Coordinates of C-alpha atoms in Angstrom, one line a residue:
M150 CA 0.0 0.0 0.0
E151 CA 1.4 3.4 -1.0
M152 CA 2.1 6.0 1.6
T153 CA 0.1 9.2 1.2
Q154 CA 1.6 12.7 1.6
Q155 CA -0.1 13.2 5.0
E156 CA 1.1 9.8 6.3
A157 CA 4.6 10.7 5.2
L158 CA 4.5 14.0 7.0
E159 CA 3.1 12.3 10.2
T160 CA 5.8 9.7 10.3
S161 CA 8.8 11.9 9.5
G162 CA 9.3 13.3 13.0
T163 CA 11.6 16.0 14.2
A164 CA 14.3 13.5 15.2
R165 CA 15.2 13.0 11.6
W166 CA 16.6 16.6 11.5
S167 CA 19.2 15.9 14.1
G168 CA 22.2 18.1 13.4
V169 CA 20.2 20.3 10.9
V170 CA 19.1 23.4 12.8
G171 CA 17.7 26.9 12.2
E172 CA 17.1 28.0 8.7
E173 CA 18.5 24.8 7.2
R174 CA 15.6 22.7 8.5
P175 CA 12.7 22.1 6.0
H176 CA 10.2 24.9 5.6
G177 CA 6.6 23.8 4.9
D178 CA 4.9 20.5 4.2
T179 CA 6.4 19.8 0.8
E180 CA 10.0 20.4 1.9
V181 CA 9.4 18.1 4.9
L182 CA 8.2 15.4 2.4
V183 CA 11.2 15.8 0.0
E184 CA 13.7 16.0 2.9
R185 CA 12.3 12.8 4.4
L186 CA 12.6 10.9 1.1
F187 CA 16.2 11.9 0.3
A188 CA 17.3 11.5 3.9
E189 CA 16.0 7.9 3.8
M190 CA 17.8 7.2 0.5
L191 CA 21.0 8.7 1.8
D192 CA 20.6 6.9 5.1
V193 CA 21.3 10.1 7.1
P194 CA 19.3 11.7 10.0
G195 CA 18.5 14.8 8.0
L196 CA 19.4 17.1 5.1
P197 CA 20.1 20.9 5.0
R198 CA 17.4 22.4 2.8
T199 CA 19.9 24.3 0.6
A200 CA 22.5 21.6 0.1
S201 CA 22.6 19.6 -3.2
V202 CA 21.6 16.0 -2.8
F203 CA 24.3 15.0 -5.2
D204 CA 27.0 16.7 -3.1
L205 CA 25.6 14.8 -0.2
G206 CA 26.1 11.5 -2.0
L207 CA 23.0 10.7 -4.1
D208 CA 23.9 8.5 -7.0
S209 CA 22.2 8.5 -10.4
V210 CA 21.1 4.9 -9.8
W211 CA 18.7 6.2 -7.2
V212 CA 17.3 9.2 -9.2
T213 CA 14.8 7.2 -11.2
V214 CA 13.5 5.6 -7.9
A215 CA 13.3 9.1 -6.3
C216 CA 11.3 10.4 -9.3
A217 CA 8.8 7.5 -9.1
R218 CA 8.3 7.9 -5.3
L219 CA 7.9 11.6 -5.5
E220 CA 5.2 11.2 -8.2
Q221 CA 3.4 8.7 -6.0
M222 CA 3.5 10.9 -2.9
T223 CA 2.7 14.3 -4.5
G224 CA 0.8 13.5 -7.7
V225 CA 3.3 15.6 -9.7
R226 CA 5.3 13.9 -12.5
V227 CA 9.0 14.5 -11.7
R228 CA 11.3 14.0 -14.7
F229 CA 14.8 12.6 -14.1
T230 CA 16.3 15.9 -15.4
Q231 CA 14.3 17.9 -12.9
I232 CA 16.3 16.7 -9.9
F233 CA 19.5 17.8 -11.6
R234 CA 18.0 21.2 -12.3
T235 CA 16.6 21.6 -8.8
P236 CA 19.0 19.5 -6.7
T237 CA 18.2 20.9 -3.2
V238 CA 15.3 20.1 -0.9
A239 CA 14.1 23.8 -1.1
E240 CA 14.4 24.1 -4.9
L241 CA 12.7 20.8 -5.7
A242 CA 9.9 21.4 -3.2
A243 CA 9.2 24.8 -4.7
W244 CA 9.1 23.3 -8.1
I245 CA 6.7 20.6 -7.0
D246 CA 4.4 23.2 -5.4
A247 CA 4.5 25.4 -8.5
N248 CA 3.5 22.4 -10.7
R249 CA 0.8 21.0 -8.4
D250 CA -2.0 22.9 -10.1
K251 CA -0.9 21.7 -13.5
A252 CA -0.9 18.1 -12.3
S253 CA -4.5 18.5 -11.1
N254 CA -5.6 20.1 -14.4
D255 CA -4.0 17.2 -16.3
A256 CA -5.7 14.5 -14.2
G257 CA -6.7 11.5 -16.3
V258 CA -4.4 12.5 -19.1
P259 CA -1.4 10.3 -19.5
A260 CA 1.9 12.2 -19.1
E261 CA 4.3 12.2 -22.0
P262 CA 7.3 10.1 -21.2
S263 CA 10.7 11.8 -21.4
A264 CA 12.0 9.0 -23.5
G265 CA 10.4 6.2 -25.5
E266 CA 8.2 3.7 -23.9
G267 CA 10.4 1.6 -21.7
D268 CA 13.5 3.7 -22.2
E269 CA 15.6 4.7 -19.2
L270 CA 17.0 8.1 -18.5
V271 CA 20.3 7.9 -16.6
A272 CA 23.1 10.2 -15.5
I273 CA 26.5 9.6 -17.2
S274 CA 30.0 10.3 -15.8
P275 CA 31.4 13.8 -16.0
I276 CA 34.1 12.5 -18.3
Q277 CA 31.4 11.3 -20.7
A278 CA 29.4 14.5 -20.4
E279 CA 32.4 16.6 -21.2
S280 CA 33.1 14.5 -24.3
V281 CA 29.6 14.9 -25.8
P282 CA 30.0 18.4 -27.2
Q283 CA 33.6 17.8 -28.3
E284 CA 32.5 15.5 -31.2
I285 CA 35.8 13.6 -31.1
V286 CA 35.5 10.6 -33.5
V287 CA 38.2 7.9 -33.9
E288 CA 38.5 5.9 -37.1
I289 CA 40.2 2.6 -37.7
A290 CA 40.3 0.0 -40.5
W291 CA 41.8 -3.4 -41.4
W292 CA 42.4 -5.2 -44.7
F293 CA 41.4 -8.8 -44.9
D294 CA 42.9 -11.1 -47.6
S295 CA 40.1 -13.6 -47.6
E296 CA 36.4 -13.3 -48.2
I297 CA 34.3 -11.9 -45.3
D298 CA 30.7 -13.0 -44.6
A299 CA 29.1 -9.6 -44.6
T300 CA 25.8 -10.8 -43.1
A301 CA 27.6 -12.6 -40.2
L302 CA 29.8 -9.6 -39.6
E303 CA 26.9 -7.2 -39.5
S304 CA 25.0 -9.5 -37.1
A305 CA 28.2 -9.8 -34.9
A306 CA 28.6 -6.0 -34.8
T307 CA 24.9 -5.8 -33.8
D308 CA 25.6 -8.3 -31.0
V309 CA 28.4 -6.0 -29.7
H310 CA 26.2 -2.9 -30.2
R311 CA 23.3 -4.4 -28.1
R312 CA 25.7 -5.7 -25.4
H313 CA 27.1 -2.3 -24.4
Q314 CA 24.9 0.6 -23.4
A315 CA 27.6 3.2 -24.2
L316 CA 27.3 2.2 -27.9
H317 CA 23.5 2.6 -28.3
A318 CA 22.6 5.3 -25.7
R319 CA 21.3 8.7 -26.8
Y320 CA 23.6 11.3 -25.3
L321 CA 21.7 14.5 -24.5
S322 CA 23.2 18.0 -24.8
G323 CA 22.2 21.6 -24.0
P324 CA 20.4 21.9 -20.6
D325 CA 20.3 18.0 -20.3
L326 CA 24.0 17.5 -20.8
G327 CA 25.1 14.8 -18.4
L328 CA 22.2 12.6 -19.1
A329 CA 21.6 9.8 -21.6
E330 CA 18.5 7.8 -22.7
V331 CA 19.1 4.1 -22.8
P332 CA 16.5 2.6 -25.2
A333 CA 14.6 -0.5 -24.2
D334 CA 15.4 -1.8 -27.7
P335 CA 19.0 -1.0 -28.7
G336 CA 18.2 -1.7 -32.3
R337 CA 20.9 -2.7 -34.9
V338 CA 24.3 -1.2 -35.5
E339 CA 24.7 1.2 -38.4
F340 CA 26.4 -1.0 -40.9
H341 CA 27.3 0.1 -44.5
R342 CA 28.1 -2.4 -47.3
L343 CA 29.6 -0.4 -50.1
G344 CA 30.3 -3.1 -52.6
D345 CA 33.3 -3.1 -54.9
E346 CA 35.8 -0.4 -55.8
D347 CA 38.3 -0.6 -58.6
T348 CA 41.4 0.0 -56.6
D349 CA 42.7 -0.3 -53.1
Q350 CA 43.0 3.5 -52.9
A351 CA 39.4 4.0 -54.1
A352 CA 38.3 1.5 -51.5
I353 CA 40.1 3.5 -48.7
E354 CA 38.6 6.8 -50.0
A355 CA 35.1 5.3 -50.1
L356 CA 35.5 3.9 -46.6
R357 CA 36.7 7.3 -45.3
R358 CA 33.8 9.2 -46.8
T359 CA 31.3 7.0 -45.2
L360 CA 33.1 6.8 -41.8
R361 CA 33.4 10.6 -41.7
T362 CA 29.7 11.3 -42.1
P363 CA 28.9 13.1 -38.8
L364 CA 27.7 10.8 -36.1
R365 CA 24.6 11.8 -34.1
V366 CA 25.1 10.7 -30.5
D367 CA 21.8 12.5 -29.5
E368 CA 20.0 9.9 -31.7
G369 CA 22.1 6.9 -30.5
K370 CA 24.4 7.0 -33.5
V371 CA 27.5 6.5 -31.5
W372 CA 29.4 4.3 -34.0
R373 CA 29.2 2.9 -37.5
C374 CA 30.8 0.1 -39.4
V375 CA 31.8 0.1 -43.1
L376 CA 32.7 -2.8 -45.4
V377 CA 34.1 -2.4 -48.9
R378 CA 36.0 -4.6 -51.3
S379 CA 38.9 -3.8 -53.7
G380 CA 38.7 -5.3 -57.2
Q381 CA 42.4 -4.5 -57.6
S382 CA 43.6 -6.8 -54.9
G383 CA 40.5 -8.8 -54.1
R384 CA 40.9 -7.8 -50.4
T385 CA 38.1 -6.6 -48.1
L386 CA 38.4 -3.4 -46.0
F387 CA 36.5 -3.2 -42.8
G388 CA 36.4 0.0 -40.7
L389 CA 34.8 1.6 -37.6
A390 CA 34.1 5.2 -36.6
V391 CA 33.3 5.7 -32.9
D392 CA 32.5 8.8 -30.8
H393 CA 34.7 9.3 -27.8
S394 CA 31.6 9.9 -25.6
G395 CA 31.1 6.2 -25.3
F396 CA 34.5 4.8 -26.2
D397 CA 38.1 4.9 -25.1
G398 CA 41.5 3.2 -25.7
R399 CA 40.6 0.2 -23.5
S400 CA 37.3 -0.2 -25.5
W401 CA 39.4 -1.1 -28.6
D402 CA 40.6 -4.2 -26.9
I403 CA 37.0 -5.1 -25.9
V404 CA 35.5 -4.6 -29.3
T405 CA 38.3 -6.4 -31.2
A406 CA 38.0 -9.4 -28.8
E407 CA 34.2 -9.6 -28.9
L408 CA 33.7 -9.2 -32.6
P409 CA 35.6 -12.4 -33.5
V410 CA 33.6 -14.4 -30.9
A411 CA 30.3 -13.1 -32.2
Y412 CA 31.4 -13.5 -35.9
A413 CA 32.3 -17.1 -35.4
A414 CA 29.0 -17.8 -33.7
R415 CA 27.0 -16.1 -36.4
V416 CA 28.9 -17.9 -39.2
A417 CA 27.9 -21.2 -37.4
G418 CA 24.3 -20.0 -37.1
R419 CA 24.4 -19.5 -33.3
T420 CA 23.9 -16.7 -30.9
P421 CA 27.2 -15.7 -29.2
R422 CA 27.9 -16.6 -25.6
W423 CA 29.7 -14.0 -23.4
P424 CA 31.9 -14.6 -20.4
G425 CA 30.0 -12.2 -18.1
R426 CA 27.7 -9.2 -18.0
T427 CA 28.7 -5.6 -18.7
A428 CA 28.1 -2.5 -16.6
S429 CA 25.3 -0.1 -17.2
L430 CA 25.9 3.6 -17.8
A431 CA 24.4 4.3 -14.4
E432 CA 26.7 1.9 -12.7
M433 CA 29.7 3.5 -14.3
A434 CA 28.6 7.0 -13.2
C435 CA 28.2 5.7 -9.6
D436 CA 31.7 4.1 -9.8
F437 CA 33.1 7.4 -10.9
R438 CA 31.6 9.2 -7.9
R439 CA 32.9 6.5 -5.6
Q440 CA 36.4 7.1 -6.8
L441 CA 36.2 10.7 -5.7
T442 CA 35.5 9.5 -2.1
S443 CA 39.1 8.2 -1.8
P444 CA 40.3 8.7 1.8
D445 CA 43.2 11.0 0.6
I446 CA 41.2 12.9 -2.1
E447 CA 42.0 16.2 -0.5
A448 CA 45.7 15.4 -0.3
Q449 CA 45.5 14.6 -4.0
R450 CA 43.8 17.9 -4.8
Q451 CA 46.5 19.7 -2.8
Y452 CA 49.2 17.9 -4.8
W453 CA 47.7 19.3 -8.0
R454 CA 47.2 22.8 -6.6
D455 CA 50.9 22.8 -5.7
E456 CA 52.2 21.1 -8.8
L457 CA 50.3 23.3 -11.3
R458 CA 50.6 26.6 -9.4
D459 CA 51.6 29.4 -11.8
L460 CA 51.6 27.1 -14.8
P461 CA 53.0 29.2 -17.8
V462 CA 51.6 29.2 -21.3
C463 CA 53.2 26.7 -23.6
Q464 CA 54.5 29.1 -26.3
F465 CA 56.9 28.8 -29.2
P466 CA 58.7 31.6 -30.9
R467 CA 57.1 31.0 -34.3
L468 CA 53.7 32.3 -33.4
R469 CA 51.3 32.6 -36.3
N470 CA 49.6 35.6 -34.6
E471 CA 51.5 37.4 -31.9
A472 CA 48.2 38.8 -30.6
A473 CA 46.4 35.4 -30.6
Q474 CA 43.8 35.1 -27.9
T475 CA 42.8 32.0 -26.0
P476 CA 40.1 30.3 -28.1
P477 CA 36.6 30.3 -26.5
K478 CA 35.1 27.3 -24.7
A479 CA 33.4 24.7 -26.7
D480 CA 29.6 24.9 -26.3
G481 CA 28.5 23.0 -23.2
S482 CA 32.0 22.1 -22.2
R483 CA 34.7 23.3 -19.8
Y484 CA 37.3 22.7 -22.5
T485 CA 38.5 25.4 -24.9
A486 CA 37.4 25.0 -28.5
L487 CA 39.0 22.9 -31.3
G488 CA 41.4 24.6 -33.7
P489 CA 42.8 23.6 -37.2
A490 CA 45.9 21.5 -37.2
V491 CA 48.6 20.2 -39.5
L492 CA 49.5 16.5 -39.2
R493 CA 52.7 14.5 -39.8
S494 CA 52.6 10.7 -39.6
F495 CA 55.8 8.7 -39.4
L496 CA 57.3 5.4 -38.0
V497 CA 60.0 5.0 -35.4
P498 CA 61.5 1.6 -36.3
E499 CA 61.7 -1.1 -33.6
S500 CA 65.5 -1.2 -34.1
H501 CA 65.7 2.4 -32.8
L502 CA 63.6 1.7 -29.8
R503 CA 65.6 -1.2 -28.2
H504 CA 67.9 0.9 -26.2
W505 CA 65.0 3.0 -25.0
N506 CA 63.0 0.0 -23.9
D507 CA 66.0 -1.5 -22.1
Y508 CA 66.7 1.8 -20.4
A509 CA 63.0 2.1 -19.2
R510 CA 63.0 -1.5 -17.9
N511 CA 66.3 -1.0 -16.0
N512 CA 65.1 2.2 -14.4
G513 CA 61.7 1.0 -13.3
M514 CA 59.4 3.0 -15.6
P515 CA 57.1 2.2 -18.5
S516 CA 58.6 2.8 -22.0
S517 CA 55.8 5.3 -22.6
V518 CA 57.4 7.6 -19.9
A519 CA 60.7 7.5 -21.8
V520 CA 58.8 8.5 -25.0
A521 CA 57.2 11.3 -23.0
A522 CA 60.7 12.6 -22.1
V523 CA 61.8 12.5 -25.8
Y524 CA 58.6 14.5 -26.7
V525 CA 59.3 17.2 -24.0
E526 CA 62.9 17.6 -25.1
S527 CA 62.0 17.8 -28.8
L528 CA 59.5 20.6 -28.0
V529 CA 62.2 22.5 -26.0
R530 CA 64.7 22.1 -28.9
A531 CA 62.0 23.5 -31.2
G532 CA 61.9 26.7 -29.1
A533 CA 59.4 26.1 -26.3
L534 CA 60.2 27.4 -22.9
P535 CA 61.2 24.4 -20.8
D536 CA 58.4 24.6 -18.2
F537 CA 55.0 23.5 -19.5
A538 CA 52.4 20.9 -18.8
M539 CA 51.7 17.7 -20.8
M540 CA 48.3 16.1 -20.5
V541 CA 48.2 12.3 -20.7
P542 CA 45.0 10.3 -20.7
I543 CA 45.1 7.2 -18.5
A544 CA 42.7 4.2 -18.6
N545 CA 40.6 4.1 -15.4
N546 CA 40.5 0.5 -14.2
S547 CA 37.4 -0.1 -12.0
G548 CA 37.0 -3.8 -11.5
E549 CA 36.1 -6.8 -13.6
V550 CA 32.7 -5.9 -14.8
I551 CA 33.5 -2.3 -15.8
D552 CA 36.8 -3.3 -17.3
R553 CA 35.0 -5.6 -19.7
T554 CA 32.6 -2.8 -20.7
V555 CA 32.9 -0.5 -23.7
T556 CA 32.7 3.1 -22.4
N557 CA 34.7 6.3 -21.9
R558 CA 36.5 5.7 -18.6
V559 CA 39.5 7.9 -19.4
G560 CA 41.2 9.8 -16.6
T561 CA 43.9 12.4 -17.0
I562 CA 47.2 13.2 -15.5
L563 CA 49.4 16.2 -16.1
L564 CA 53.2 15.9 -16.2
R565 CA 55.4 18.9 -15.5
P566 CA 59.0 17.5 -15.5
N567 CA 60.7 20.9 -15.8
G568 CA 58.5 22.7 -13.2
P569 CA 59.7 24.3 -10.0
S570 CA 59.0 21.2 -7.9
R571 CA 61.4 19.1 -9.9
S572 CA 65.2 19.0 -9.4
G573 CA 68.1 17.0 -10.7
P574 CA 70.2 17.1 -13.9
H575 CA 68.4 14.3 -15.8
L576 CA 65.2 14.8 -17.7
L577 CA 64.4 11.1 -17.8
A578 CA 64.6 10.9 -14.0
R579 CA 62.5 14.1 -13.6
M580 CA 59.9 12.6 -16.0
R581 CA 59.7 9.3 -14.0
E582 CA 59.2 11.2 -10.7
S583 CA 56.5 13.4 -12.3
Y584 CA 54.7 10.3 -13.6
Q585 CA 54.9 8.3 -10.4
Q586 CA 53.6 11.2 -8.3
A587 CA 50.9 12.1 -10.8
M588 CA 49.6 8.5 -10.9
A589 CA 49.4 8.5 -7.1
A590 CA 47.2 11.6 -7.2
R591 CA 45.1 10.7 -10.3
D592 CA 41.7 10.2 -8.6
A593 CA 41.2 14.0 -8.2
L594 CA 41.8 14.6 -11.9
L595 CA 39.2 12.1 -13.0
A596 CA 36.7 15.0 -12.7
P597 CA 36.9 17.8 -15.2
K598 CA 35.7 20.2 -12.5
D599 CA 38.8 19.4 -10.4
L600 CA 41.1 20.1 -13.3
A601 CA 39.3 23.3 -14.2
D602 CA 39.5 24.5 -10.5
V603 CA 43.2 23.8 -10.4
L604 CA 44.0 25.6 -13.6
S605 CA 41.5 28.4 -13.7
G606 CA 39.8 28.7 -10.4
A607 CA 36.2 27.7 -9.5
E608 CA 34.0 27.1 -12.6
G609 CA 36.9 27.9 -14.8
T610 CA 37.9 26.7 -18.3
I611 CA 40.4 24.0 -18.9
P612 CA 42.9 25.8 -21.2
L613 CA 43.8 22.8 -23.4
D614 CA 45.1 25.2 -26.1
R615 CA 47.9 26.2 -23.6
M616 CA 49.1 22.6 -23.1
V617 CA 50.6 19.8 -25.1
A618 CA 49.1 16.3 -25.2
L619 CA 50.4 12.8 -25.4
N620 CA 48.1 9.9 -26.3
Y621 CA 49.8 6.5 -26.0
N622 CA 47.3 4.0 -27.6
S623 CA 47.1 0.2 -27.7
T624 CA 47.5 -1.6 -31.0
P625 CA 44.0 -2.6 -32.2
S626 CA 44.3 -6.0 -33.9
L627 CA 41.3 -7.9 -35.4
S628 CA 41.1 -11.5 -36.5
L629 CA 37.9 -13.0 -38.2
S630 CA 37.7 -16.8 -38.4
G631 CA 41.4 -17.1 -38.0
V632 CA 42.3 -14.5 -40.7
D633 CA 44.3 -11.6 -39.3
G634 CA 43.4 -8.2 -40.5
T635 CA 46.2 -5.8 -41.5
L636 CA 45.8 -2.4 -39.8
V637 CA 45.5 0.6 -42.1
T638 CA 48.0 3.0 -40.4
E639 CA 47.9 6.0 -42.6
G640 CA 45.2 8.7 -42.6
T641 CA 42.3 7.0 -40.8
A642 CA 43.1 7.5 -37.1
F643 CA 43.8 11.2 -36.8
A644 CA 41.5 14.2 -37.0
T645 CA 42.4 17.5 -38.7
K646 CA 41.6 19.6 -35.6
T647 CA 42.9 19.5 -32.0
F648 CA 42.4 21.2 -28.7
F649 CA 46.1 21.4 -27.9
V650 CA 49.0 23.5 -29.0
V651 CA 50.8 20.3 -30.0
M652 CA 49.6 16.7 -29.8
L653 CA 51.6 13.5 -30.1
L654 CA 49.6 10.2 -30.8
V655 CA 51.6 7.0 -30.4
T656 CA 50.4 3.5 -31.5
P657 CA 52.8 0.6 -30.9
S658 CA 53.1 -2.2 -33.5
P659 CA 55.6 -5.0 -34.2
E660 CA 57.3 -2.6 -36.7
G661 CA 57.8 0.1 -34.1
L662 CA 55.9 3.2 -33.0
H663 CA 53.4 4.7 -35.4
I664 CA 53.5 8.5 -34.6
G665 CA 51.0 11.1 -35.4
L666 CA 52.2 14.7 -34.6
Q667 CA 49.8 17.6 -34.8
V668 CA 50.3 21.4 -34.4
R669 CA 47.6 24.0 -34.1
T670 CA 47.9 26.3 -37.2
D671 CA 45.7 29.0 -35.8
L672 CA 48.3 29.6 -33.0
H673 CA 51.6 28.6 -34.7
D674 CA 53.3 28.4 -38.0
A675 CA 52.6 25.1 -39.8
G676 CA 56.4 24.6 -40.3
L677 CA 56.7 24.0 -36.5
V678 CA 55.5 20.4 -36.9
D679 CA 58.5 19.5 -39.1
Q680 CA 60.9 21.0 -36.6
I681 CA 59.5 19.0 -33.8
K682 CA 59.4 15.8 -35.8
Q683 CA 63.1 16.2 -36.8
H684 CA 64.2 16.8 -33.2
F685 CA 62.1 13.8 -32.0
L686 CA 63.8 11.4 -34.5
E687 CA 67.2 12.8 -33.7
I688 CA 66.8 12.3 -29.9
I689 CA 65.5 8.7 -30.5
E690 CA 68.4 7.8 -32.7
A691 CA 71.0 9.3 -30.3
G692 CA 69.7 7.1 -27.4
P693 CA 68.7 7.6 -23.8
E694 CA 72.3 8.0 -22.5
R695 CA 72.8 11.0 -24.6
L696 CA 69.5 12.6 -23.3
E697 CA 70.4 11.7 -19.7
S698 CA 73.7 13.4 -20.1
G699 CA 72.1 16.6 -21.4
G700 CA 73.7 16.2 -24.8
A701 CA 72.2 18.0 -27.8

C-alpha cells in the first residue's frame, strides 16, 4: 500500500533533522516530504534544505527511484532531469508546489514520457558528459585477404552494439548535458556495405567518406561500421568510426576481442555466448563518484594545486599571430574549442627503440614515460620554454565488470617534469618522478571540474590550447575466423583539428611506433610540426644515455 503525503508527514518526526538546525531545517509540508525521502535514501538523520543531494552522496542509480516515489507521494510527474535542475530540498519542493495545479488540471491525461516507452533516462559520468559536445571521433580500419561473410559480420557487430549501453545510448546535450537515454530496444548497428571499388586507394577513400559522415550521438548513432571490397587486390576493407563519448582506448581491446567471438558464432548459425555481464551507464557513473571519495582525495587535490601553481603558457617563438587570444570554450564544455591542425605521420622503427626499452625497464618505468621525455625535449629544442604541462589520458580501471565494458573511462594526469617542484640534472629521472607522483594523485583529476578548478579557479575553463598532449594507444588488432586483419595505419586514425598547441599520438606495433604529430595552425606556423618531428627522431636515434647526459 502506497504512503500518502499526509502519512509521510506524520511519520517523518523531528528527530530526523538531528544536526540540521535553524534556517537549514525544512520549511513547509512539501519540503518536509522531500527531505524525508532523500534522507532515507542517503541513510542520514536529516538534510540541509539548501545543500545539493548530489553533493551529499545521491547516485544517479537512485534518481529514477526518487522520481517514481515523488510522483506517488505528490501527484506531480517529476522527470529525471528535474532533480538535476533543482537538486536541493528547497528548490525541488518549490518546483513541485508550482506544478501541483498543472498536475490537477491534467488528471486523467497520460503524461508524456521523457523518452520512448520503456526507455531509461540515466546520468553519465562527468568525463562522458564533457566528451559529448567535443565530437571527437576515432576511425580505424583493417584489410582482410580472404572473403568476409558480410551478413555474419553485421550480425556480430549488432551483438556487440546491443551488449554495451555506451554504444547505443542517446547522449543528451544543452540543458540536459550529463544525461543519456538508454533505449529499451537497442536496435541494430549502423552498418554500410559499399560493394566493390576498382582499386585499393578507391576503397580506402570510399570507406573514409562513409566513416566521416557526422555521427549523431543524440540519436544513439555512437558508432558505425563500413565494409568495402577492392577489385584490384581482391581484399576486403572493414572499418569503424566511434564517438569518444562512449568509447576509449581500452574499448578497442574489448570490441576487437568480442567481434571475432560473435562473428564465429553467427557464421555457425548460433547466438554468441559472453563470459559475463557488462556494466550499465548508471553503474559507471556511480563508480566514478565512488572514486572521488578516496580517503586521501583532499591530499591529492592539494598535490595538483601545488604542482600546477603558476603554470605558464606553452609558447613557441614561431607564433602565427603574436596577438592570438585564448580560443573560446566549446559549447556545453569546460574545454577550450578545437582549432585547425597540421599532421605528420611517421614510423619510429623497432630497431631504434631497443635501447630506450632497455633503459626504461632497467630504471623502473614504462617505456611510454621515456617516449614522453623525448617528446618534451623535442619541444624545447624547437623553441618552447622548458616549463609547460603535458596532459596524458590514462585508462581508469574499475573492477572486472566495468573493465569488460565499452565506455569512456579515461582519466587524465598532467606531467610537468621541468617545473619548479622538480630538481636533478636528468630529464628522464624528472619525468619518471613526475609520472609516479601524478599516478598516485590521479583520482582527483578524473573529474573535469577538479582540473578546471586547479588551472583556472572555480567554474573555470580547462585551457587545453595552452598545453601539449600525449596519447599512447594500444594496437587494435582484429582477426575474423582465423584470418588476421592488417591495420591501415595512414590517414584513418587522426583528426584535422585539435584542442592542444601540440599533440603526439603513439600507436605501438611490431614494426615500431606509429607516430601522429599535430600542431595547431591558428596559433603557430605550420612549419613547426616538421621541426618537432626532426628533433624527435634525432633524440630517439641518439639514445637515452645522450639525453640523460644533457647532450644536444
